[in-house]
Structure formats: C-alpha cells, structure tokens
Short mmCIF file of C-alpha atoms in Angstrom, two decimals:
data_model
loop_
_atom_site.label_atom_id
_atom_site.label_comp_id
_atom_site.label_asym_id
_atom_site.label_seq_id
_atom_site.Cartn_x
_atom_site.Cartn_y
_atom_site.Cartn_z
CA GLN A 1078 56.18 -87.51 -45.28
CA LEU A 1079 52.94 -87.99 -47.23
CA LEU A 1080 54.42 -86.34 -50.29
CA ARG A 1081 57.35 -88.77 -50.23
CA GLU A 1082 54.96 -91.69 -49.89
CA LEU A 1083 52.88 -90.44 -52.82
CA GLU A 1084 55.96 -89.90 -54.96
CA ALA A 1085 57.20 -93.42 -54.17
CA LEU A 1086 53.77 -94.83 -54.97
CA CYS A 1087 53.69 -93.03 -58.32
CA VAL A 1088 57.08 -94.44 -59.27
CA GLU A 1089 56.16 -97.92 -58.03
CA VAL A 1090 52.85 -98.22 -59.89
CA GLY A 1091 54.08 -96.63 -63.09
CA PHE A 1092 52.38 -93.23 -63.24
CA GLY A 1093 54.95 -92.14 -65.79
CA SER A 1094 53.77 -94.83 -68.18
CA LEU A 1095 50.03 -95.23 -67.60
CA ARG A 1096 49.37 -95.73 -71.30
CA GLU A 1097 51.69 -98.72 -71.29
CA LEU A 1098 50.00 -100.55 -68.40
CA ASP A 1099 47.79 -103.51 -69.19
CA ASP A 1100 44.33 -103.80 -67.63
CA ALA A 1101 45.52 -105.77 -64.60
CA GLU A 1102 48.38 -103.36 -63.92
CA LEU A 1103 46.05 -100.39 -64.27
CA ALA A 1104 43.56 -101.99 -61.87
CA THR A 1105 46.37 -102.55 -59.37
CA CYS A 1106 47.47 -98.94 -59.82
CA CYS A 1107 43.94 -97.68 -59.17
CA GLN A 1108 43.61 -99.89 -56.08
CA ARG A 1109 46.91 -98.68 -54.61
CA VAL A 1110 45.98 -95.04 -55.20
CA ALA A 1111 42.56 -95.62 -53.60
CA GLU A 1112 44.24 -97.19 -50.55
CA PHE A 1113 46.62 -94.25 -50.24
CA GLU A 1114 43.74 -91.78 -50.55
CA SER A 1115 41.85 -93.65 -47.84
CA GLN A 1116 44.84 -93.45 -45.49
CA VAL A 1117 45.22 -89.72 -46.14
CA SER A 1118 41.50 -89.19 -45.61
CA THR A 1119 41.60 -91.02 -42.28
CA LEU A 1120 44.55 -88.92 -41.16
CA ARG A 1121 42.81 -85.72 -42.28
CA LYS A 1122 39.66 -86.63 -40.32
CA GLN A 1123 41.74 -87.26 -37.19
CA LEU A 1124 43.59 -83.96 -37.58
CA PHE A 1125 40.32 -82.04 -37.92
CA ALA A 1126 38.91 -83.86 -34.88
CA ASP A 1127 42.00 -82.79 -32.93
CA ILE A 1128 41.61 -79.20 -34.15
CA ASP A 1129 37.95 -79.22 -33.08
CA SER A 1130 38.90 -80.51 -29.62
CA LEU A 1131 41.56 -77.85 -29.21
CA SER A 1132 39.15 -75.13 -30.34
CA LYS A 1133 36.54 -76.29 -27.82
CA GLU A 1134 39.13 -76.27 -25.05
CA LEU A 1135 40.24 -72.74 -25.96
CA VAL A 1136 36.64 -71.52 -25.90
CA ARG A 1137 36.09 -73.21 -22.52
CA ARG A 1138 39.20 -71.56 -21.10
CA TYR A 1139 38.25 -68.14 -22.43
CA ARG A 1140 34.76 -68.44 -20.95
CA THR A 1141 35.95 -69.56 -17.51
CA SER A 1142 38.88 -67.14 -17.25
CA THR A 1143 38.70 -63.86 -15.38
CA SER A 1144 41.04 -62.36 -17.96
CA SER A 1145 39.88 -60.80 -21.17
CA VAL A 1146 40.64 -62.40 -24.51
CA ASP A 1147 42.94 -59.47 -25.34
CA THR A 1148 44.89 -60.00 -22.12
CA LEU A 1149 45.23 -63.72 -22.80
CA LEU A 1150 46.41 -63.07 -26.34
CA ASP A 1151 48.93 -60.47 -25.19
CA GLY A 1152 50.38 -62.93 -22.68
CA ARG A 1153 49.84 -60.65 -19.70
#
C-alpha cells in the first residue's frame, strides 16, 4: 500500500521531470514528500511500539509458564 502511495505521489509531483519544475513547484514537491515521510515515520513508530509490546508479553508468558521455552516452541 505504501509503495503504491509513493509511486502515485512521484507521478503527481513530477519526479520524472524535477529539472523542469519551477521554484514553487519544487517547493510543493518537497513539502509533499516531507508529509509522506512523516506519515511513514509515524506508522513505523507505531509498528515498533506494537512489536515491543508483543515481545514484552511473550517474555512475561515464558517467565510465568511452567513449561520450558523449548516445549512452548515445539507446541507441546
């Protein structure tokens, strides 16, 4: 999904013809790319926060379980 959005943005702002853009168009292009990067960065931060939460929960479950890690991983 993000790749499609980036590709559409590149077409929309004229990445194929950057040398032909005037100063205002180039400024708009830079702003749009910065906004897209900010959205991706926010999503990335949320994904890593979710990964951290899941990792903490796995550790908690391993520590409180009477099974060994090997048993849990083997699905026994």
